[in-house]
Amino acid sequence: MKGTKLVAVAAAAVLAVAGCSSTQHKGSASGGSTVSDNGPHKKGGTVTIANEQGQTWTCQFNPFNPAVYAESIGFVYEPLIFVDELNNQAETPMLATGYQWNADKTSIVFTIRGGVKWSDGQPFTADDVAFTFNLMKQTPATDLYALWSAAGLESVTASGNTVTMDFKQSAQPYFYFFADQVAIVPKHIFSAGDAAAHPDTWADSNPVGTGPFLVNPCSANNIQYTANPDYWQAGKPYVQKIEYPAYLDNGPANLDLASGKAQWGSQYIPGIQQFYLAKSADNHTWSPPVLNVSIFPNLDPSHKATSTLAVRQAIATAIDRTQIAAIGEGGEEPPANQSGVVLPTFQKYYDASAVSSAGYDKPDQQKAATLLASAGYSPSHPLNLTVITITGYTDWDASLAVIKQELAPIGINLNVSDLAQQTFDTKLFTGDFDLAYYGEPTGGPTPYYELREMLDSANSAPLGQTANGNYERYSNSAVDTLFNQYATADDAGQVSIMKQVEAAMVRDVPLIPVTESVDWFQYNTSDLGGWPSAQNQYAQPAAFNFPDVEQVLLHLYSRSAQ
């Protein structure tokens, strides 16, 4: 499904998503209103979300279920601390008012917010927090971030208004996951009945959370959320209702956005300037790049061609990323670079000299042909390769058409195989491919998170077995060591470590970043203010990003209600 954030980190499996778009509509972010975006505001108004899912709603809201938690986390359930991935890891206290690490980052103590109630009126306490994390140990399927395994979590205990988490190793890199990504659930609900018996698969059709909205009601065709009257942030949320229709394809959703029927879009709009932006001065877009869409070559020795460095170097040298982004993605997402560092989001980590000195700063067909010839292939003796992709991802198809055209002159015949998502996932996870065109579904507040997911050998598996990441089967003990050292490094040290990882990306070409995947975001300001923007990057802006969606909803207000 495009436009859906699916989590996969550490030892958790992943599903594929795509994204595009990075153009920004110039104009008044306030739509000409004199109302300040700074609150407080009077309550009122409705926001309608257009985010195509390709299916109707199941009306399940279990925050431990990856298939539905994008509709529950941020709307109904909340984390301890919100970490802004776009704003240098800026933190907003949520269910925790603060925290304290010990010296070696193996223990953290959270101070839990008082005066918070669950939406059924029961008090929220530190016991709920400890219960949530201990449930993950009891039922490993709920431990979506491998906190009890990969992160080395050893115990979680509550005492008064504090919760202590102890780890067997430095856990600093996992803070983003356990503080920001884990939604806290009510002990009195999840410790009884079906919820206790099957916490990973329980439907949770009438969720009880601490968040700003209630599910009221849900049907297959629409989720309606209404404001939680007892929400702990006084006077919030300002917007009192959310309509979240189920769209089976992008067409109707895009029409609703263009007409203003929906105000919050989170998907690709072809020809966005004419189709959407030109329709109204109140229509805007800002879609920041956060991840990569890459060519994953199979590095297992059984795949002779793609495990040959010169072949991978030839592909990385031949493709014109700027051309691919312009044609394949309609100019709505930026070209990527061989370092794998997303720009400008993570500019301070980027080693431009490493990319340019290796010749990956611009395409070079002649050099690419020479590299491929060194591996025994040429236009007269071509290399036939198949790249798998996901059917229905028309922008990816268009990008691959450009790539196919650019590789043909150097002697690579590329066959594009469009597969149903489930089939694609199986082939990707088990290593049944020559090349795969794929975008990691989640990253984090620094390049470490995506690059570790893609390169750490601990995430991989032998061919035929399911890998949790590193689908290309890259193995480099020096790179593994760098990832392990990241946890205890200071800020400067972490930047240095990532630049050394970039050097491996440039030297070994374990995968080939092509374009930068973005947070789809279109927004209408005719009545609603408070939207995030390039000038006010307080959260990732797409409706499928959690828990960021909550930050957006807490900022939104209706001008007509003022």
XYZ file of C-alpha atoms in Angstrom:
562
model
C 0.000 0.000 0.000
C 1.357 3.398 -0.880
C 0.948 6.145 1.628
C 1.083 3.872 4.648
C 3.894 3.863 7.133
C 4.767 0.274 8.040
C 7.354 -0.340 10.711
C 10.313 -2.628 10.339
C 13.379 -2.186 12.535
C 15.951 -4.316 14.277
C 14.479 -7.818 14.082
C 11.014 -6.937 12.786
C 9.965 -7.857 9.235
C 9.038 -5.183 6.728
C 6.486 -4.484 4.038
C 7.112 -2.329 1.015
C 5.853 1.189 0.462
C 6.604 3.921 -1.997
C 6.502 7.652 -1.963
C 7.276 10.690 -4.012
C 6.836 14.491 -4.204
C 8.950 17.342 -3.019
C 7.601 20.419 -4.698
C 6.310 23.259 -2.621
C 3.425 25.488 -3.658
C 4.325 29.098 -3.147
C 1.642 31.210 -1.575
C 0.161 32.280 1.698
C 0.325 29.445 4.188
C -2.545 31.019 6.049
C -4.751 31.434 3.009
C -4.913 35.170 3.603
C -6.431 34.941 7.096
C -5.214 37.216 9.862
C -5.719 34.542 12.520
C -2.386 33.541 14.041
C -1.405 29.881 14.036
C -0.260 30.342 17.626
C -2.996 29.208 19.990
C -5.022 28.987 21.988
C -7.987 28.694 19.637
C -11.690 28.087 19.986
C -12.879 24.587 19.313
C -14.682 23.623 16.143
C -14.264 22.387 12.606
C -13.647 19.175 10.720
C -10.687 17.839 8.771
C -11.106 15.193 6.057
C -8.122 13.012 5.186
C -7.456 11.630 1.702
C -4.915 8.818 1.982
C -5.589 5.953 -0.404
C -5.243 2.531 1.214
C -6.402 0.274 -1.612
C -8.895 -1.378 0.719
C -11.812 -0.619 3.018
C -11.332 -0.196 6.763
C -11.294 -3.229 9.062
C -12.320 -1.089 12.064
C -9.531 -2.584 14.133
C -7.278 -0.272 16.132
C -4.858 -2.517 17.998
C -1.606 -0.506 18.273
C 0.365 -3.769 18.273
C -0.964 -4.715 14.817
C 1.156 -3.220 11.993
C -1.767 -3.482 9.583
C -3.884 -0.976 11.532
C -1.737 1.002 13.936
C -1.398 3.978 11.581
C -5.100 4.587 12.264
C -4.755 4.207 16.029
C -1.384 5.602 17.156
C -1.529 9.382 17.379
C -5.306 9.488 17.041
C -6.195 7.359 20.074
C -2.966 6.063 21.602
C 0.098 8.091 22.560
C 3.849 7.606 23.136
C 6.006 8.751 26.031
C 8.000 11.357 24.088
C 7.475 12.718 20.582
C 10.746 12.905 18.600
C 10.710 15.166 15.549
C 12.571 13.359 12.778
C 12.723 16.498 10.640
C 13.911 18.939 13.293
C 17.184 17.527 14.629
C 15.417 15.133 17.019
C 13.565 17.895 18.884
C 11.501 16.341 21.687
C 8.002 17.060 22.966
C 7.020 15.422 26.285
C 3.807 13.442 25.972
C 2.848 10.741 28.492
C 6.244 11.219 30.106
C 7.183 14.694 31.319
C 10.881 13.879 31.168
C 13.557 11.223 31.573
C 17.075 10.627 32.856
C 19.730 8.286 31.454
C 22.517 6.800 33.537
C 26.112 7.474 32.480
C 26.508 4.592 30.014
C 22.965 4.767 28.616
C 22.058 1.306 29.894
C 19.251 2.554 32.137
C 16.618 5.235 31.682
C 14.058 6.552 34.163
C 10.906 8.194 32.796
C 8.785 10.530 34.890
C 5.177 9.736 34.019
C 2.650 12.515 33.570
C -0.002 12.840 36.268
C -3.625 13.842 35.852
C -4.111 11.869 32.632
C -7.188 9.682 32.155
C -7.961 6.896 29.762
C -10.944 7.703 27.572
C -13.151 5.416 29.700
C -12.396 7.560 32.756
C -9.859 5.264 34.415
C -6.644 6.961 35.619
C -3.480 6.558 33.587
C -0.475 5.529 35.720
C 3.124 4.387 35.530
C 1.822 0.829 35.887
C 0.237 1.134 32.428
C 3.623 2.048 30.967
C 5.471 -0.827 32.628
C 2.662 -3.206 31.642
C 2.907 -2.155 27.968
C 6.604 -2.975 27.734
C 6.394 -6.168 29.788
C 3.564 -7.349 27.544
C 6.071 -7.231 24.691
C 8.288 -9.674 26.565
C 5.366 -11.950 27.386
C 4.087 -11.890 23.774
C 7.055 -11.394 21.417
C 4.764 -10.731 18.452
C 3.889 -7.401 20.071
C 7.570 -6.440 20.379
C 7.606 -4.749 16.990
C 10.962 -3.057 17.623
C 12.794 -6.074 19.067
C 13.389 -4.207 22.326
C 13.688 -7.400 24.354
C 16.084 -8.997 21.872
C 18.111 -6.699 19.645
C 18.012 -3.714 22.024
C 18.821 -5.869 25.049
C 15.955 -4.732 27.256
C 16.200 -6.647 30.538
C 13.546 -5.176 32.826
C 10.850 -2.520 33.054
C 9.555 -1.543 36.491
C 7.185 1.093 37.835
C 7.611 2.911 41.127
C 5.330 5.780 42.028
C 5.276 8.110 39.035
C 8.445 6.727 37.449
C 9.250 3.863 35.101
C 12.772 2.415 34.882
C 13.987 0.550 31.811
C 17.242 -1.400 32.158
C 19.258 -2.699 29.211
C 22.262 -4.999 28.990
C 23.977 -2.593 26.572
C 23.828 1.041 25.572
C 20.287 1.647 24.316
C 20.560 5.237 23.116
C 19.865 4.427 19.424
C 16.661 2.665 20.477
C 15.276 5.695 22.319
C 13.401 6.777 19.194
C 11.619 3.423 19.128
C 10.690 2.891 22.772
C 9.973 6.558 23.557
C 8.393 7.745 20.293
C 7.092 4.724 18.376
C 5.611 2.523 21.117
C 2.028 3.417 22.037
C 1.111 2.959 25.687
C -1.954 0.744 26.263
C -4.295 0.493 29.267
C -3.433 -2.330 31.634
C -7.061 -2.734 32.708
C -8.072 -3.446 29.104
C -5.131 -5.491 27.799
C -4.821 -7.688 30.894
C -8.247 -9.288 30.541
C -10.282 -11.359 28.108
C -9.387 -11.638 24.437
C -6.981 -8.718 24.673
C -4.895 -10.628 27.208
C -5.167 -13.921 25.333
C -4.158 -12.496 21.955
C -2.743 -8.988 22.403
C -1.103 -9.058 18.976
C -4.225 -9.976 16.989
C -7.067 -8.665 19.164
C -9.268 -6.377 17.071
C -9.593 -3.513 19.597
C -12.658 -2.202 17.759
C -13.550 0.305 20.479
C -10.122 1.529 21.552
C -9.566 3.139 24.936
C -6.669 5.565 24.778
C -5.224 8.725 26.271
C -5.084 10.521 22.912
C -7.004 13.519 21.571
C -9.636 11.582 19.628
C -12.187 8.796 20.032
C -13.315 6.397 17.295
C -16.955 7.418 16.890
C -17.944 5.469 14.793
C -16.090 3.294 12.272
C -17.491 1.630 9.177
C -15.872 -0.119 6.242
C -16.048 3.101 4.210
C -15.169 5.744 6.785
C -13.581 6.243 10.173
C -15.009 9.144 12.104
C -13.010 10.424 15.035
C -14.467 12.902 17.516
C -12.582 15.013 20.030
C -11.846 13.428 23.406
C -13.660 15.786 25.824
C -11.338 14.798 28.670
C -8.040 15.035 26.817
C -5.204 15.984 29.153
C -3.945 18.954 27.098
C -6.298 21.708 28.228
C -8.325 23.271 25.431
C -7.183 20.749 22.833
C -7.790 19.422 20.282
C -9.168 22.470 18.503
C -10.583 20.555 15.536
C -13.527 18.527 16.795
C -14.019 15.921 14.098
C -11.936 13.902 11.628
C -13.406 12.134 8.611
C -11.139 9.430 7.176
C -12.776 7.877 4.086
C -11.542 4.583 2.670
C -10.304 5.003 -0.915
C -9.657 2.031 -3.169
C -7.430 3.973 -5.570
C -5.798 7.367 -5.888
C -8.218 8.825 -8.430
C -11.225 9.629 -6.218
C -8.952 10.695 -3.349
C -7.080 13.116 -5.597
C -10.347 14.537 -6.927
C -11.534 15.164 -3.361
C -8.282 16.957 -2.612
C -8.428 19.088 -5.761
C -12.005 20.151 -5.033
C -11.334 20.912 -1.373
C -13.709 18.200 -0.178
C -10.693 16.694 1.590
C -8.201 19.021 3.232
C -5.332 16.705 4.188
C -3.717 14.611 1.467
C -1.014 12.008 1.880
C -0.413 10.468 -1.521
C 1.095 10.991 -4.953
C -0.774 13.345 -7.281
C 0.402 13.117 -10.907
C 0.777 16.537 -12.520
C 0.208 18.145 -9.162
C 0.696 21.714 -10.388
C -2.196 21.628 -12.835
C -4.362 19.029 -11.153
C -4.214 20.336 -7.577
C -2.213 23.490 -6.920
C -3.678 25.523 -9.770
C -7.229 24.723 -8.677
C -7.094 27.012 -5.639
C -4.750 29.414 -3.883
C -5.675 27.484 -0.725
C -4.144 24.247 -2.043
C -0.553 23.693 -0.991
C 2.022 20.918 -0.838
C 5.195 20.292 1.107
C 6.635 16.795 1.054
C 10.000 16.487 2.821
C 12.368 13.671 1.813
C 13.021 11.150 4.573
C 14.063 7.816 2.990
C 15.483 6.274 -0.191
C 14.015 4.251 -3.013
C 16.834 2.001 -4.176
C 17.901 -0.786 -6.472
C 18.707 -3.768 -4.254
C 21.172 -6.120 -6.017
C 21.355 -9.708 -4.819
C 24.879 -10.083 -3.390
C 24.740 -13.811 -2.763
C 27.516 -15.558 -4.776
C 24.869 -17.730 -6.435
C 23.854 -14.579 -8.322
C 27.064 -14.201 -10.285
C 26.349 -10.928 -12.061
C 24.831 -8.864 -9.254
C 27.391 -10.123 -6.724
C 30.139 -8.754 -8.988
C 31.229 -5.303 -7.835
C 31.962 -3.986 -11.327
C 28.397 -4.746 -12.421
C 26.960 -2.808 -9.484
C 29.389 0.041 -10.084
C 28.357 0.141 -13.722
C 24.670 0.430 -12.831
C 25.338 3.128 -10.215
C 27.478 5.061 -12.701
C 25.156 4.729 -15.707
C 21.871 5.880 -14.211
C 20.943 9.545 -14.266
C 19.162 10.019 -10.950
C 18.100 13.570 -11.795
C 16.498 12.353 -15.026
C 14.770 9.475 -13.236
C 13.347 11.819 -10.595
C 12.197 14.290 -13.240
C 10.544 11.764 -15.568
C 9.664 8.813 -13.363
C 8.464 10.873 -10.443
C 7.329 13.931 -12.353
C 9.823 16.081 -10.503
C 7.923 15.482 -7.278
C 10.748 13.824 -5.405
C 14.484 14.546 -5.387
C 17.236 12.375 -6.841
C 19.093 10.283 -4.280
C 22.865 9.880 -3.984
C 25.138 6.868 -3.592
C 25.916 7.630 0.073
C 22.353 6.807 1.076
C 22.092 10.004 3.149
C 18.808 11.786 2.476
C 19.218 15.467 1.621
C 18.598 18.081 2.814
C 17.011 16.366 5.821
C 20.302 14.906 7.087
C 22.755 17.328 5.496
C 25.236 17.351 8.386
C 25.933 13.635 7.931
C 26.615 13.865 4.200
C 30.124 13.385 2.804
C 29.819 15.014 -0.622
C 33.507 14.552 -1.374
C 33.251 10.775 -1.010
C 30.450 10.641 -3.569
C 32.097 12.980 -6.062
C 35.598 11.469 -5.793
C 34.122 8.059 -6.627
C 32.416 9.555 -9.665
C 28.842 9.042 -8.490
C 27.922 12.715 -8.466
C 26.894 12.577 -12.130
C 26.172 9.841 -14.683
C 28.995 8.635 -16.925
C 27.925 6.182 -19.610
C 31.429 5.665 -20.977
C 32.852 4.799 -17.570
C 29.873 2.544 -16.903
C 30.452 0.671 -20.158
C 34.115 0.175 -19.261
C 33.190 -1.168 -15.819
C 30.662 -3.568 -17.288
C 33.166 -4.724 -19.924
C 35.576 -5.611 -17.117
C 32.953 -8.026 -15.850
C 32.597 -9.596 -19.302
C 29.467 -7.871 -20.587
C 28.874 -5.422 -23.433
C 26.195 -4.449 -25.945
C 27.355 -7.342 -28.119
C 27.374 -9.689 -25.118
C 24.628 -8.202 -22.961
C 23.779 -8.947 -19.355
C 20.152 -9.899 -18.859
C 18.740 -8.946 -15.477
C 15.237 -8.873 -13.985
C 14.159 -6.269 -11.445
C 11.105 -6.973 -9.314
C 8.734 -4.206 -8.309
C 5.188 -3.834 -6.967
C 2.276 -3.773 -9.359
C 0.272 -0.567 -9.321
C 3.191 1.631 -8.299
C 3.013 3.604 -11.510
C 5.709 6.079 -10.529
C 8.122 3.215 -9.821
C 7.228 1.691 -13.184
C 7.959 5.005 -14.865
C 11.268 5.318 -13.019
C 12.259 1.786 -13.991
C 11.408 2.546 -17.621
C 13.971 5.346 -17.521
C 16.530 3.101 -15.810
C 15.955 0.383 -18.417
C 16.568 2.922 -21.175
C 19.756 4.204 -19.529
C 21.250 0.741 -18.948
C 20.637 -0.593 -22.458
C 23.499 1.343 -24.174
C 26.133 -0.085 -21.802
C 24.979 -3.681 -22.345
C 22.349 -4.428 -19.687
C 18.936 -5.676 -20.800
C 16.600 -4.968 -17.871
C 13.338 -6.856 -17.572
C 10.815 -5.270 -15.197
C 8.636 -7.750 -13.296
C 5.536 -6.236 -11.658
C 4.371 -8.411 -8.778
C 1.482 -8.362 -6.341
C 2.703 -6.948 -3.046
C 2.554 -10.241 -1.143
C 4.519 -12.013 -3.884
C 7.033 -9.171 -4.002
C 7.469 -9.261 -0.220
C 8.106 -13.003 -0.232
C 10.716 -12.760 -2.978
C 12.378 -9.747 -1.370
C 12.535 -11.215 2.120
C 13.857 -14.606 0.957
C 16.329 -13.233 -1.600
C 14.568 -14.610 -4.677
C 15.567 -11.850 -7.119
C 18.366 -10.434 -9.262
C 17.448 -6.834 -8.536
C 14.619 -5.379 -6.451
C 13.244 -1.838 -6.607
C 12.241 -0.954 -3.101
C 11.943 1.763 -0.479
C 12.457 1.047 3.197
C 9.178 1.799 4.992
C 10.644 3.523 8.012
C 13.748 5.287 9.150
C 14.485 7.486 12.100
C 15.817 10.870 13.160
C 19.302 10.270 11.666
C 20.610 8.266 8.653
C 21.766 5.546 11.066
C 18.314 3.982 11.235
C 17.721 3.426 7.533
C 21.331 2.535 6.730
C 21.547 0.026 9.567
C 18.317 -1.552 8.419
C 19.734 -1.902 4.913
C 23.358 -2.884 5.701
C 23.738 -4.572 9.108
C 24.441 -8.264 8.576
C 22.419 -9.110 11.701
C 19.284 -8.162 9.776
C 19.981 -10.520 6.888
C 19.520 -14.271 6.399
C 20.688 -17.027 4.038
C 18.876 -17.270 0.710
C 15.531 -18.969 1.133
C 15.148 -17.739 4.699
C 13.305 -14.579 5.683
C 15.530 -11.578 6.285
C 14.405 -8.725 8.529
C 16.338 -6.160 6.518
C 19.527 -6.121 4.448
C 17.654 -7.941 1.702
C 20.637 -7.674 -0.637
C 22.603 -9.955 1.789
C 25.504 -7.541 2.391
C 28.102 -8.722 4.917
C 30.850 -6.437 6.197
C 32.103 -6.908 9.746
C 33.720 -3.458 9.769
C 30.381 -1.834 8.954
C 28.643 -3.961 11.597
C 31.187 -2.704 14.131
C 30.521 0.896 13.140
C 26.804 0.431 13.753
C 27.541 -1.078 17.167
C 29.843 1.821 18.071
C 27.172 4.370 17.201
C 25.278 3.684 20.428
C 27.991 5.043 22.721
C 29.340 7.816 20.489
C 28.692 11.505 21.090
C 27.094 13.657 18.391
C 30.356 14.342 16.542
C 31.297 10.691 16.810
C 27.975 9.613 15.349
C 28.469 11.938 12.382
C 31.939 10.472 11.863
C 30.608 6.921 12.055
C 27.930 7.602 9.483
C 30.481 9.090 7.097
C 32.521 5.876 7.410
C 29.373 3.894 6.590
C 28.869 6.167 3.585
C 32.395 5.302 2.481
C 31.365 1.636 2.428
C 28.242 2.505 0.433
C 30.424 4.248 -2.142
C 33.164 1.605 -2.150
C 31.090 -1.606 -2.061
C 27.874 -0.400 -3.730
C 25.761 -2.849 -1.698
C 22.669 -1.057 -2.974
C 21.993 1.808 -5.341
C 19.823 4.698 -4.060
C 17.852 6.193 -6.957
C 15.335 8.716 -5.648
C 14.444 10.078 -2.230
C 11.130 8.903 -0.859
C 9.121 11.676 0.730
C 6.269 12.258 3.141
C 3.291 12.847 0.877
C 1.538 15.966 2.027
C -1.067 18.203 0.480
C -3.055 20.651 2.575
C -5.889 23.129 2.155
C -5.950 26.398 4.100
C -9.405 27.735 3.206
C -10.592 27.046 6.748
C -7.859 25.131 8.531
C -4.688 26.689 9.913
C -1.762 25.368 11.909
C -0.381 23.049 9.239
C 3.302 22.045 9.307
C 5.389 23.595 6.544
C 8.938 24.006 5.322
C 9.142 27.031 7.605
C 7.616 25.225 10.604
C 8.724 21.592 10.505
C 7.232 20.513 13.806
C 6.314 16.989 12.616
C 6.360 14.706 9.603
C 3.315 15.955 7.739
C 1.721 12.884 6.141
C -1.379 11.442 7.796
C 0.192 7.967 7.705
C 3.087 8.994 9.935
C 2.641 8.104 13.572
C 2.814 9.461 16.186
C 3.446 12.649 14.158
C -0.195 12.693 13.076
C -1.109 13.667 16.633
C 1.162 16.702 16.599
C -0.471 17.908 13.400
C -3.968 17.357 14.788
C -3.100 19.249 17.969
C -1.945 22.242 15.916
C -4.890 22.364 13.497
C -7.724 24.808 14.084
C -10.763 26.059 12.176
C -10.681 29.745 11.268
C -14.457 29.864 10.905
C -14.775 28.723 14.514
C -12.754 31.654 15.836
